[in-house]
C-alpha positions as a Markdown table, in Angstrom:
| # | Residue | x | y | z |
|---|---|---|---|---|
| 1 | Met | 65.8 | -28.0 | 0.9 |
| 2 | Asn | 63.2 | -30.5 | 2.0 |
| 3 | Thr | 63.0 | -28.8 | 5.4 |
| 4 | Thr | 62.3 | -25.5 | 3.7 |
| 5 | Leu | 59.6 | -27.0 | 1.5 |
| 6 | Asn | 58.0 | -28.7 | 4.5 |
| 7 | Glu | 58.0 | -25.4 | 6.5 |
| 8 | Lys | 56.4 | -23.6 | 3.6 |
| 9 | Ser | 53.8 | -26.3 | 3.2 |
| 10 | Leu | 53.0 | -26.2 | 6.9 |
| 11 | Phe | 52.8 | -22.4 | 6.8 |
| 12 | Leu | 50.5 | -22.5 | 3.8 |
| 13 | Lys | 48.3 | -25.1 | 5.5 |
| 14 | Ile | 47.9 | -22.9 | 8.6 |
| 15 | Ile | 47.1 | -19.7 | 6.9 |
| 16 | Thr | 44.5 | -21.3 | 4.6 |
| 17 | Asn | 42.8 | -23.0 | 7.6 |
| 18 | Leu | 39.5 | -21.3 | 8.5 |
| 19 | Thr | 39.8 | -22.3 | 12.2 |
| 20 | Phe | 43.1 | -20.4 | 12.3 |
| 21 | Trp | 41.4 | -17.2 | 11.2 |
| 22 | Val | 38.5 | -17.7 | 13.5 |
| 23 | Leu | 41.0 | -18.0 | 16.4 |
| 24 | Ile | 42.7 | -14.8 | 15.3 |
| 25 | Ala | 39.4 | -13.1 | 15.0 |
| 26 | Ile | 38.5 | -14.2 | 18.5 |
| 27 | Val | 41.7 | -12.8 | 20.0 |
| 28 | Val | 41.4 | -9.5 | 18.1 |
| 29 | Gly | 37.8 | -9.2 | 19.1 |
| 30 | Val | 38.7 | -9.8 | 22.8 |
| 31 | Leu | 41.4 | -7.2 | 22.6 |
| 32 | Val | 39.2 | -4.6 | 20.9 |
| 33 | Gly | 36.4 | -5.2 | 23.3 |
| 34 | His | 38.7 | -4.9 | 26.4 |
| 35 | Tyr | 40.9 | -2.0 | 25.4 |
| 36 | Ala | 38.3 | -0.1 | 23.2 |
| 37 | Pro | 34.9 | -1.1 | 24.6 |
| 38 | Asp | 33.0 | 1.7 | 22.8 |
| 39 | Thr | 34.5 | 0.5 | 19.5 |
| 40 | Gly | 33.8 | -3.1 | 20.5 |
| 41 | Val | 30.1 | -2.4 | 21.1 |
| 42 | Lys | 29.9 | -0.8 | 17.7 |
| 43 | Met | 31.1 | -4.1 | 16.2 |
| 44 | Lys | 27.7 | -5.6 | 17.0 |
| 45 | Ile | 26.6 | -4.9 | 13.4 |
| 46 | Val | 29.4 | -7.1 | 12.1 |
| 47 | Gly | 28.2 | -10.1 | 14.1 |
| 48 | Asp | 24.5 | -9.3 | 13.5 |
| 49 | Thr | 25.1 | -9.1 | 9.7 |
| 50 | Phe | 26.8 | -12.5 | 9.7 |
| 51 | Ile | 23.8 | -14.0 | 11.6 |
| 52 | Ser | 21.4 | -12.3 | 9.3 |
| 53 | Ile | 23.1 | -14.0 | 6.3 |
| 54 | Ile | 23.0 | -17.4 | 8.0 |
| 55 | Lys | 19.2 | -16.9 | 8.7 |
| 56 | Val | 18.6 | -16.8 | 4.9 |
| 57 | Phe | 19.6 | -20.4 | 4.7 |
| 58 | Ile | 17.3 | -21.7 | 7.5 |
| 59 | Ala | 14.1 | -22.3 | 5.4 |
| 60 | Pro | 15.7 | -23.9 | 2.3 |
| 61 | Ile | 18.1 | -26.1 | 4.3 |
| 62 | Ile | 15.4 | -27.4 | 6.7 |
| 63 | Phe | 13.0 | -28.1 | 3.8 |
| 64 | Leu | 15.6 | -29.9 | 1.6 |
| 65 | Thr | 17.1 | -31.9 | 4.5 |
| 66 | Ile | 13.7 | -33.1 | 5.8 |
| 67 | Val | 12.2 | -33.9 | 2.4 |
| 68 | Leu | 15.2 | -35.8 | 1.2 |
| 69 | Gly | 15.5 | -37.7 | 4.5 |
| 70 | Ile | 11.9 | -38.8 | 4.5 |
| 71 | Ser | 11.7 | -39.5 | 0.8 |
| 72 | Gly | 14.8 | -41.7 | 1.3 |
| 73 | Met | 12.7 | -44.0 | 3.5 |
| 74 | Gly | 11.3 | -45.4 | 0.3 |
| 75 | Asp | 14.5 | -47.4 | 0.1 |
| 76 | Leu | 14.2 | -48.4 | 3.8 |
| 77 | Lys | 10.8 | -50.1 | 3.1 |
| 78 | Lys | 12.6 | -52.6 | 0.9 |
| 79 | Val | 14.4 | -54.0 | 3.9 |
| 80 | Gly | 11.3 | -53.7 | 6.1 |
| 81 | Arg | 11.9 | -54.5 | 9.7 |
| 82 | Ile | 15.6 | -53.6 | 9.8 |
| 83 | Gly | 14.8 | -50.1 | 8.4 |
| 84 | Ile | 12.1 | -49.4 | 10.9 |
| 85 | Lys | 14.1 | -50.8 | 13.8 |
| 86 | Ser | 17.1 | -48.6 | 12.8 |
| 87 | Leu | 14.9 | -45.4 | 12.7 |
| 88 | Val | 13.4 | -46.3 | 16.1 |
| 89 | Tyr | 16.8 | -46.9 | 17.6 |
| 90 | Phe | 18.2 | -43.6 | 16.1 |
| 91 | Glu | 15.3 | -41.6 | 17.5 |
| 92 | Ile | 15.4 | -43.1 | 20.9 |
| 93 | Val | 19.2 | -42.7 | 21.3 |
| 94 | Thr | 19.4 | -39.2 | 19.8 |
| 95 | Thr | 16.4 | -38.0 | 21.9 |
| 96 | Phe | 18.2 | -39.4 | 25.0 |
| 97 | Ala | 21.3 | -37.5 | 23.9 |
| 98 | Leu | 19.3 | -34.3 | 23.6 |
| 99 | Ala | 17.9 | -34.8 | 27.1 |
| 100 | Ile | 21.3 | -35.5 | 28.6 |
| 101 | Gly | 22.6 | -32.2 | 27.0 |
| 102 | Val | 19.7 | -30.3 | 28.7 |
| 103 | Ile | 20.1 | -32.0 | 32.1 |
| 104 | Val | 23.9 | -31.6 | 32.3 |
| 105 | Ala | 23.6 | -28.0 | 31.2 |
| 106 | Tyr | 21.2 | -27.3 | 34.0 |
| 107 | Leu | 23.3 | -29.1 | 36.5 |
| 108 | Ile | 26.6 | -27.5 | 35.7 |
| 109 | Gln | 25.2 | -24.2 | 34.4 |
| 110 | Pro | 28.1 | -23.2 | 32.1 |
| 111 | Gly | 26.4 | -20.0 | 31.0 |
| 112 | Lys | 25.9 | -18.5 | 34.4 |
| 113 | Ile | 28.1 | -15.5 | 35.4 |
| 114 | Asp | 27.9 | -14.8 | 39.1 |
| 115 | Lys | 24.4 | -16.2 | 39.0 |
| 116 | Thr | 23.1 | -13.3 | 36.9 |
| 117 | Gly | 24.0 | -14.2 | 33.3 |
| 118 | Leu | 25.0 | -11.1 | 31.3 |
| 119 | Asn | 23.0 | -8.9 | 33.7 |
| 120 | Ile | 20.3 | -8.4 | 31.1 |
| 121 | Gln | 17.0 | -7.8 | 32.9 |
| 122 | Asp | 14.8 | -8.1 | 29.8 |
| 123 | Ala | 16.2 | -10.3 | 27.0 |
| 124 | Ser | 13.1 | -9.8 | 24.8 |
| 125 | Gln | 14.6 | -6.5 | 23.6 |
| 126 | Tyr | 17.0 | -8.6 | 21.6 |
| 127 | Thr | 14.5 | -11.0 | 20.1 |
| 128 | Asn | 12.2 | -10.6 | 17.0 |
| 129 | Ala | 9.0 | -10.7 | 19.0 |
| 130 | Pro | 7.9 | -9.5 | 22.4 |
| 131 | Gln | 7.4 | -12.0 | 25.2 |
| 132 | Lys | 3.8 | -13.0 | 25.9 |
| 133 | Glu | 1.8 | -15.9 | 27.2 |
| 134 | Phe | 2.6 | -19.1 | 25.4 |
| 135 | Asn | 0.0 | -20.2 | 22.9 |
| 136 | Trp | 0.5 | -23.1 | 20.5 |
| 137 | Leu | -1.6 | -21.7 | 17.7 |
| 138 | His | 0.2 | -18.3 | 17.8 |
| 139 | Phe | 3.5 | -20.2 | 18.2 |
| 140 | Phe | 2.8 | -22.0 | 14.9 |
| 141 | Met | 1.3 | -19.1 | 13.0 |
| 142 | Glu | 4.2 | -16.8 | 13.8 |
| 143 | Asn | 6.8 | -19.4 | 13.2 |
| 144 | Leu | 8.2 | -19.8 | 9.7 |
| 145 | Thr | 10.5 | -22.6 | 10.9 |
| 146 | Leu | 7.6 | -24.8 | 12.1 |
| 147 | Gln | 5.6 | -24.0 | 8.9 |
| 148 | Val | 8.6 | -25.1 | 6.8 |
| 149 | Leu | 9.0 | -28.2 | 8.9 |
| 150 | Leu | 5.4 | -29.2 | 8.5 |
| 151 | Val | 5.4 | -28.6 | 4.7 |
| 152 | Ala | 8.7 | -30.5 | 4.4 |
| 153 | Ile | 7.3 | -33.5 | 6.3 |
| 154 | Ile | 4.1 | -33.6 | 4.2 |
| 155 | Val | 6.1 | -33.2 | 0.9 |
| 156 | Gly | 8.5 | -35.9 | 2.0 |
| 157 | Ile | 5.8 | -38.4 | 2.8 |
| 158 | Leu | 3.8 | -37.7 | -0.4 |
| 159 | Leu | 7.0 | -38.0 | -2.5 |
| 160 | Asn | 7.3 | -41.7 | -1.3 |
| 161 | Tyr | 4.1 | -42.4 | -3.2 |
| 162 | Tyr | 4.9 | -40.4 | -6.3 |
| 163 | Ser | 5.7 | -42.5 | -9.4 |
| 164 | Lys | 8.5 | -40.2 | -10.5 |
| 165 | Arg | 10.0 | -39.9 | -7.1 |
| 166 | Glu | 13.6 | -40.6 | -8.2 |
| 167 | Glu | 13.5 | -37.7 | -10.7 |
| 168 | Val | 12.2 | -35.2 | -8.1 |
| 169 | Val | 14.7 | -36.4 | -5.5 |
| 170 | Ala | 17.5 | -36.0 | -8.1 |
| 171 | Val | 16.5 | -32.4 | -8.6 |
| 172 | Leu | 16.2 | -31.8 | -4.9 |
| 173 | Tyr | 19.7 | -33.2 | -4.3 |
| 174 | Lys | 21.1 | -30.8 | -6.9 |
| 175 | Cys | 19.3 | -27.9 | -5.1 |
| 176 | Ser | 20.7 | -29.2 | -1.8 |
| 177 | Asn | 24.2 | -29.3 | -3.1 |
| 178 | Ile | 23.9 | -25.7 | -4.5 |
| 179 | Val | 22.5 | -24.4 | -1.1 |
| 180 | Phe | 25.2 | -26.2 | 0.9 |
| 181 | Lys | 28.0 | -24.9 | -1.4 |
| 182 | Ala | 26.6 | -21.4 | -1.0 |
| 183 | Leu | 26.6 | -21.9 | 2.8 |
| 184 | Lys | 30.2 | -23.2 | 2.6 |
| 185 | Phe | 31.2 | -19.9 | 1.0 |
| 186 | Val | 29.2 | -17.9 | 3.6 |
| 187 | Met | 31.1 | -19.7 | 6.3 |
| 188 | Tyr | 34.3 | -18.1 | 5.1 |
| 189 | Leu | 32.8 | -15.0 | 6.7 |
| 190 | Ala | 32.9 | -16.8 | 10.1 |
| 191 | Pro | 36.0 | -15.0 | 11.3 |
| 192 | Leu | 34.1 | -11.6 | 10.8 |
| 193 | Gly | 31.1 | -13.0 | 12.7 |
| 194 | Ala | 33.4 | -14.3 | 15.5 |
| 195 | Phe | 35.2 | -10.9 | 15.7 |
| 196 | Gly | 32.0 | -8.9 | 15.8 |
| 197 | Gly | 30.3 | -11.1 | 18.4 |
| 198 | Met | 33.3 | -11.3 | 20.7 |
| 199 | Ala | 34.2 | -7.6 | 20.4 |
| 200 | Tyr | 30.6 | -6.6 | 21.2 |
| 201 | Thr | 30.2 | -9.1 | 24.1 |
| 202 | Val | 33.5 | -8.3 | 25.8 |
| 203 | Gly | 33.1 | -4.5 | 25.1 |
| 204 | Lys | 29.6 | -4.5 | 26.7 |
| 205 | Phe | 29.9 | -7.1 | 29.4 |
| 206 | Gly | 33.6 | -7.4 | 30.2 |
| 207 | Leu | 36.2 | -10.2 | 30.1 |
| 208 | Asn | 34.3 | -12.3 | 32.6 |
| 209 | Thr | 32.1 | -13.4 | 29.7 |
| 210 | Leu | 35.0 | -15.6 | 28.5 |
| 211 | Met | 34.7 | -17.8 | 31.5 |
| 212 | Pro | 31.4 | -19.4 | 30.4 |
| 213 | Leu | 32.9 | -20.3 | 27.0 |
| 214 | Gly | 35.7 | -22.3 | 28.6 |
| 215 | Lys | 33.2 | -23.9 | 31.0 |
| 216 | Leu | 30.9 | -24.8 | 28.0 |
| 217 | Met | 33.8 | -26.5 | 26.2 |
| 218 | Leu | 34.8 | -28.5 | 29.2 |
| 219 | Thr | 31.2 | -29.5 | 29.9 |
| 220 | Val | 30.6 | -30.6 | 26.3 |
| 221 | Tyr | 33.8 | -32.8 | 26.3 |
| 222 | Val | 33.0 | -34.3 | 29.7 |
| 223 | Thr | 29.4 | -35.0 | 28.7 |
| 224 | Met | 30.3 | -36.7 | 25.5 |
| 225 | Phe | 32.9 | -38.8 | 27.2 |
| 226 | Ile | 30.3 | -40.0 | 29.7 |
| 227 | Phe | 27.8 | -40.6 | 27.0 |
| 228 | Ile | 30.2 | -42.8 | 25.0 |
| 229 | Phe | 31.5 | -44.9 | 27.9 |
| 230 | Leu | 28.4 | -45.0 | 30.0 |
| 231 | Ile | 25.4 | -44.9 | 27.6 |
| 232 | Leu | 26.8 | -46.4 | 24.4 |
| 233 | Gly | 29.1 | -48.7 | 26.5 |
| 234 | Ser | 26.1 | -50.1 | 28.4 |
| 235 | Ile | 24.2 | -50.7 | 25.1 |
| 236 | Leu | 27.1 | -52.6 | 23.7 |
| 237 | Arg | 27.7 | -54.6 | 26.9 |
| 238 | Tyr | 24.1 | -55.8 | 26.7 |
| 239 | Phe | 25.0 | -57.3 | 23.3 |
| 240 | Lys | 28.2 | -58.7 | 24.9 |
| 241 | Val | 30.6 | -56.3 | 23.1 |
| 242 | Ser | 33.2 | -54.1 | 24.9 |
| 243 | Ile | 33.2 | -50.4 | 24.1 |
| 244 | Trp | 36.9 | -50.2 | 24.9 |
| 245 | Ser | 37.6 | -53.0 | 22.4 |
| 246 | Phe | 35.5 | -51.4 | 19.7 |
| 247 | Ile | 37.2 | -48.1 | 20.1 |
| 248 | Lys | 40.6 | -49.8 | 19.9 |
| 249 | Tyr | 39.4 | -51.6 | 16.8 |
| 250 | Ile | 38.5 | -48.3 | 15.0 |
| 251 | Lys | 41.3 | -46.2 | 16.5 |
| 252 | Ala | 42.8 | -45.4 | 13.0 |
| 253 | Glu | 39.5 | -44.1 | 11.8 |
| 254 | Leu | 39.0 | -42.1 | 15.0 |
| 255 | Leu | 42.3 | -40.3 | 14.2 |
| 256 | Ile | 41.0 | -39.4 | 10.8 |
| 257 | Val | 37.9 | -38.0 | 12.3 |
| 258 | Leu | 39.9 | -36.1 | 14.9 |
| 259 | Gly | 42.2 | -34.6 | 12.2 |
| 260 | Thr | 39.4 | -33.6 | 9.8 |
| 261 | Ser | 36.6 | -32.7 | 12.4 |
| 262 | Ser | 34.2 | -34.7 | 10.1 |
| 263 | Ser | 32.9 | -38.1 | 10.8 |
| 264 | Glu | 32.2 | -38.5 | 7.0 |
| 265 | Ala | 35.9 | -38.6 | 6.3 |
| 266 | Ala | 36.2 | -42.1 | 7.7 |
| 267 | Leu | 32.9 | -43.5 | 6.6 |
| 268 | Pro | 34.2 | -46.0 | 3.9 |
| 269 | Asn | 36.7 | -47.4 | 6.4 |
| 270 | Leu | 34.1 | -47.7 | 9.1 |
| 271 | Met | 31.8 | -49.7 | 6.9 |
| 272 | Lys | 34.7 | -52.1 | 5.9 |
| 273 | Lys | 35.7 | -52.7 | 9.5 |
| 274 | Leu | 32.1 | -53.3 | 10.7 |
| 275 | Glu | 31.8 | -56.0 | 8.0 |
| 276 | Asn | 35.2 | -57.5 | 9.0 |
| 277 | Met | 34.1 | -57.7 | 12.6 |
| 278 | Gly | 31.0 | -59.6 | 11.7 |
| 279 | Cys | 28.1 | -57.3 | 10.8 |
| 280 | Ser | 26.3 | -58.3 | 7.6 |
| 281 | Lys | 27.0 | -56.2 | 4.5 |
| 282 | Ser | 23.3 | -55.5 | 4.0 |
| 283 | Val | 22.9 | -54.1 | 7.6 |
| 284 | Val | 26.1 | -52.0 | 7.3 |
| 285 | Gly | 25.0 | -50.6 | 3.9 |
| 286 | Leu | 21.7 | -49.6 | 5.4 |
| 287 | Val | 22.4 | -48.4 | 8.9 |
| 288 | Val | 25.7 | -46.5 | 8.5 |
| 289 | Pro | 24.7 | -44.1 | 5.7 |
| 290 | Thr | 21.2 | -43.6 | 7.3 |
| 291 | Gly | 22.8 | -43.0 | 10.6 |
| 292 | Tyr | 24.9 | -40.1 | 9.2 |
| 293 | Ser | 21.6 | -38.2 | 8.9 |
| 294 | Phe | 19.4 | -39.6 | 11.6 |
| 295 | Asn | 21.8 | -40.8 | 14.4 |
| 296 | Leu | 23.8 | -37.8 | 15.5 |
| 297 | Asp | 24.5 | -38.4 | 19.2 |
| 298 | Gly | 27.3 | -35.9 | 19.6 |
| 299 | Thr | 25.5 | -33.2 | 17.6 |
| 300 | Ser | 22.4 | -33.7 | 19.6 |
| 301 | Ile | 24.2 | -33.3 | 22.9 |
| 302 | Tyr | 26.0 | -30.1 | 21.7 |
| 303 | Leu | 22.8 | -28.5 | 20.2 |
| 304 | Ser | 20.6 | -29.0 | 23.3 |
| 305 | Met | 23.5 | -27.9 | 25.6 |
| 306 | Ala | 24.2 | -24.8 | 23.5 |
| 307 | Ile | 20.5 | -23.7 | 23.7 |
| 308 | Ile | 20.5 | -23.9 | 27.5 |
| 309 | Phe | 23.9 | -22.3 | 27.6 |
| 310 | Leu | 22.6 | -19.3 | 25.7 |
| 311 | Ala | 19.5 | -19.1 | 27.8 |
| 312 | Gln | 21.7 | -19.0 | 31.0 |
| 313 | Leu | 24.1 | -16.5 | 29.4 |
| 314 | Tyr | 21.3 | -14.0 | 28.8 |
| 315 | Asn | 19.4 | -14.9 | 32.0 |
| 316 | Val | 16.4 | -16.2 | 30.1 |
| 317 | His | 14.1 | -18.5 | 32.0 |
| 318 | Leu | 12.7 | -21.4 | 29.9 |
| 319 | Thr | 9.5 | -23.1 | 31.2 |
| 320 | Phe | 9.3 | -26.9 | 31.2 |
| 321 | Gly | 7.0 | -26.7 | 28.2 |
| 322 | Glu | 9.5 | -24.6 | 26.3 |
| 323 | Ile | 12.3 | -27.0 | 27.1 |
| 324 | Leu | 10.2 | -29.8 | 25.7 |
| 325 | Thr | 9.5 | -27.7 | 22.6 |
| 326 | Val | 13.3 | -27.2 | 22.2 |
| 327 | Ile | 13.9 | -30.9 | 22.4 |
| 328 | Gly | 11.0 | -31.6 | 20.0 |
| 329 | Leu | 12.3 | -29.1 | 17.4 |
| 330 | Leu | 15.9 | -30.4 | 17.7 |
| 331 | Met | 14.6 | -34.0 | 17.3 |
| 332 | Ile | 13.6 | -33.0 | 13.8 |
| 333 | Thr | 15.9 | -30.2 | 12.8 |
| 334 | Ser | 19.1 | -31.9 | 14.0 |
| 335 | Lys | 18.7 | -34.6 | 11.4 |
| 336 | Gly | 21.1 | -34.0 | 8.6 |
| 337 | Ala | 23.2 | -31.6 | 10.6 |
| 338 | Ala | 26.4 | -33.6 | 10.4 |
| 339 | Gly | 29.3 | -33.2 | 8.0 |
| 340 | Val | 28.3 | -29.8 | 6.6 |
| 341 | Thr | 30.1 | -26.7 | 7.7 |
| 342 | Gly | 27.7 | -24.3 | 9.2 |
| 343 | Ser | 24.7 | -26.6 | 9.4 |
| 344 | Gly | 24.9 | -26.8 | 13.1 |
| 345 | Phe | 24.4 | -23.0 | 13.2 |
| 346 | Ile | 21.4 | -23.3 | 10.9 |
| 347 | Val | 19.8 | -25.7 | 13.4 |
| 348 | Leu | 20.6 | -23.4 | 16.4 |
| 349 | Ala | 19.4 | -20.3 | 14.5 |
| 350 | Ser | 16.1 | -22.1 | 13.5 |
| 351 | Thr | 15.5 | -23.2 | 17.1 |
| 352 | Leu | 16.2 | -19.8 | 18.6 |
| 353 | Thr | 14.0 | -18.2 | 16.0 |
| 354 | Ala | 11.2 | -20.6 | 16.8 |
| 355 | Ile | 11.1 | -20.1 | 20.5 |
| 356 | His | 11.5 | -16.3 | 20.3 |
| 357 | Lys | 13.0 | -15.9 | 23.8 |
| 358 | Ile | 16.8 | -16.3 | 23.5 |
| 359 | Pro | 18.7 | -13.5 | 21.7 |
| 360 | Leu | 19.8 | -14.7 | 18.2 |
| 361 | Glu | 22.9 | -12.6 | 18.5 |
| 362 | Gly | 24.2 | -15.2 | 21.0 |
| 363 | Leu | 25.2 | -17.3 | 18.0 |
| 364 | Ala | 28.0 | -14.9 | 17.1 |
| 365 | Phe | 29.3 | -15.3 | 20.6 |
| 366 | Leu | 29.0 | -19.1 | 20.5 |
| 367 | Leu | 30.8 | -19.1 | 17.1 |
| 368 | Gly | 34.0 | -18.3 | 18.9 |
| 369 | Val | 34.3 | -21.8 | 20.4 |
| 370 | Asp | 32.2 | -23.9 | 18.1 |
| 371 | Lys | 35.3 | -25.0 | 16.0 |
| 372 | Phe | 37.0 | -26.3 | 19.1 |
| 373 | Met | 34.1 | -28.6 | 20.0 |
| 374 | Ser | 33.6 | -30.0 | 16.5 |
| 375 | Glu | 36.0 | -32.8 | 17.1 |
| 376 | Ala | 34.0 | -34.0 | 20.1 |
| 377 | Arg | 30.8 | -33.9 | 18.1 |
| 378 | Ala | 32.3 | -35.8 | 15.1 |
| 379 | Ile | 33.9 | -38.5 | 17.2 |
| 380 | Thr | 30.7 | -39.1 | 19.2 |
| 381 | Asn | 28.6 | -39.3 | 16.0 |
| 382 | Phe | 31.1 | -41.7 | 14.5 |
| 383 | Ile | 31.2 | -44.1 | 17.5 |
| 384 | Gly | 27.4 | -43.8 | 17.8 |
| 385 | Asn | 26.9 | -45.0 | 14.3 |
| 386 | Gly | 29.3 | -47.9 | 14.7 |
| 387 | Val | 27.4 | -48.9 | 17.9 |
| 388 | Ala | 24.1 | -48.6 | 16.1 |
| 389 | Thr | 25.2 | -51.0 | 13.4 |
| 390 | Ile | 26.4 | -53.6 | 15.8 |
| 391 | Val | 23.2 | -53.4 | 17.8 |
| 392 | Ile | 21.0 | -53.8 | 14.7 |
| 393 | Ser | 23.1 | -56.6 | 13.4 |
| 394 | Lys | 23.0 | -58.5 | 16.7 |
| 395 | Ser | 19.3 | -57.9 | 17.3 |
| 396 | Glu | 18.5 | -59.2 | 13.8 |
| 397 | Lys | 20.9 | -62.1 | 14.1 |
| 398 | Glu | 22.8 | -60.7 | 11.2 |
| 399 | Phe | 26.1 | -60.9 | 13.0 |
| 400 | Val | 28.3 | -63.7 | 11.6 |
| 401 | Ala | 31.5 | -65.1 | 13.0 |
| 402 | Ile | 34.1 | -62.4 | 13.6 |
| 403 | Lys | 36.8 | -62.3 | 11.0 |
| 404 | Glu | 39.5 | -60.3 | 12.6 |
| 405 | Asp | 40.0 | -59.2 | 16.3 |
| 406 | Thr | 37.6 | -60.2 | 18.9 |
| 407 | Leu | 35.4 | -57.5 | 20.5 |
| 408 | Glu | 33.9 | -59.7 | 23.2 |
| 409 | Pro | 34.4 | -58.3 | 26.7 |
């Protein structure tokens, strides 16, 4: 009897899992594109419609995320030096992660297919604006994304000096919750988007387009592994803590993150363990929650790598200035992209929309494997926030005697 109930429970869990339906959609899309290529090409409208719906959320999500993030710095001022040091550390490490994503993507070139991408000679036919000589003024004037970013930054700063800031922030939080809930429902259409994108891509360009997706997944996992053990490991070693010991110490929380694909699921336990190992309660209470919006190492690596991957896939050449622009945009838009289903695609869509060179339709193609890389992003974000807390605690001499386990190398 119990066995039957368990089997029914497992079956119900599987069929109600969005990832399961995305996977099914990918398989069906590949089959349709391969065996009925003409039909597959016609499915382009399905993928494009999904992307169009996602684009509706770009402006409000960027505005709300940036305003709330900056206005929250009012609380950081109360702790002065620790708050500033945390933000500086977050920006340096995440920018470094963005750069690593770009460098590795160019070295391994996961989006290249026989050195020709998708054999598209002129990718501008897929973008919203024709290619022309780069001009910063035109770039800004034609760019809703940058305009929203600038307004959000100004509003966020001014809000810190407004006497009724808390009341406004409370309203904005309610608006943010509504927008993200709406986005959550839209993401239930992800299987349709994955199907449309995969059917069109395979139907038009053949099965060889699947190879770059597998290569991208492998590249992302390898890059994040190197980042954790080489970059974060070196940072911890400077403060005389072993990355291996730290990972072993939080292994239970890492399993939670792995199972849920969300670093937020284990946030309370992480905070308790950081306090138990010696970090002061005040530092933990400040750094960990702030880090969930500003210190997204795994997300940063994935986003920058995904942009370069799509550029390679469509055989689009990005100048050095455009690459710096991408990194600059992602430095801002990637903040707050963790823990919310679909927010990563908002960041990618806003960046692609801003640079006007890489086909936005590529997002539907990328959607096919995004779910399978979410675990790597979440785990890297999680470990990165733990490392940041230890670093700030040690540098501020807010690291007391270790209460359980020793993490010294």
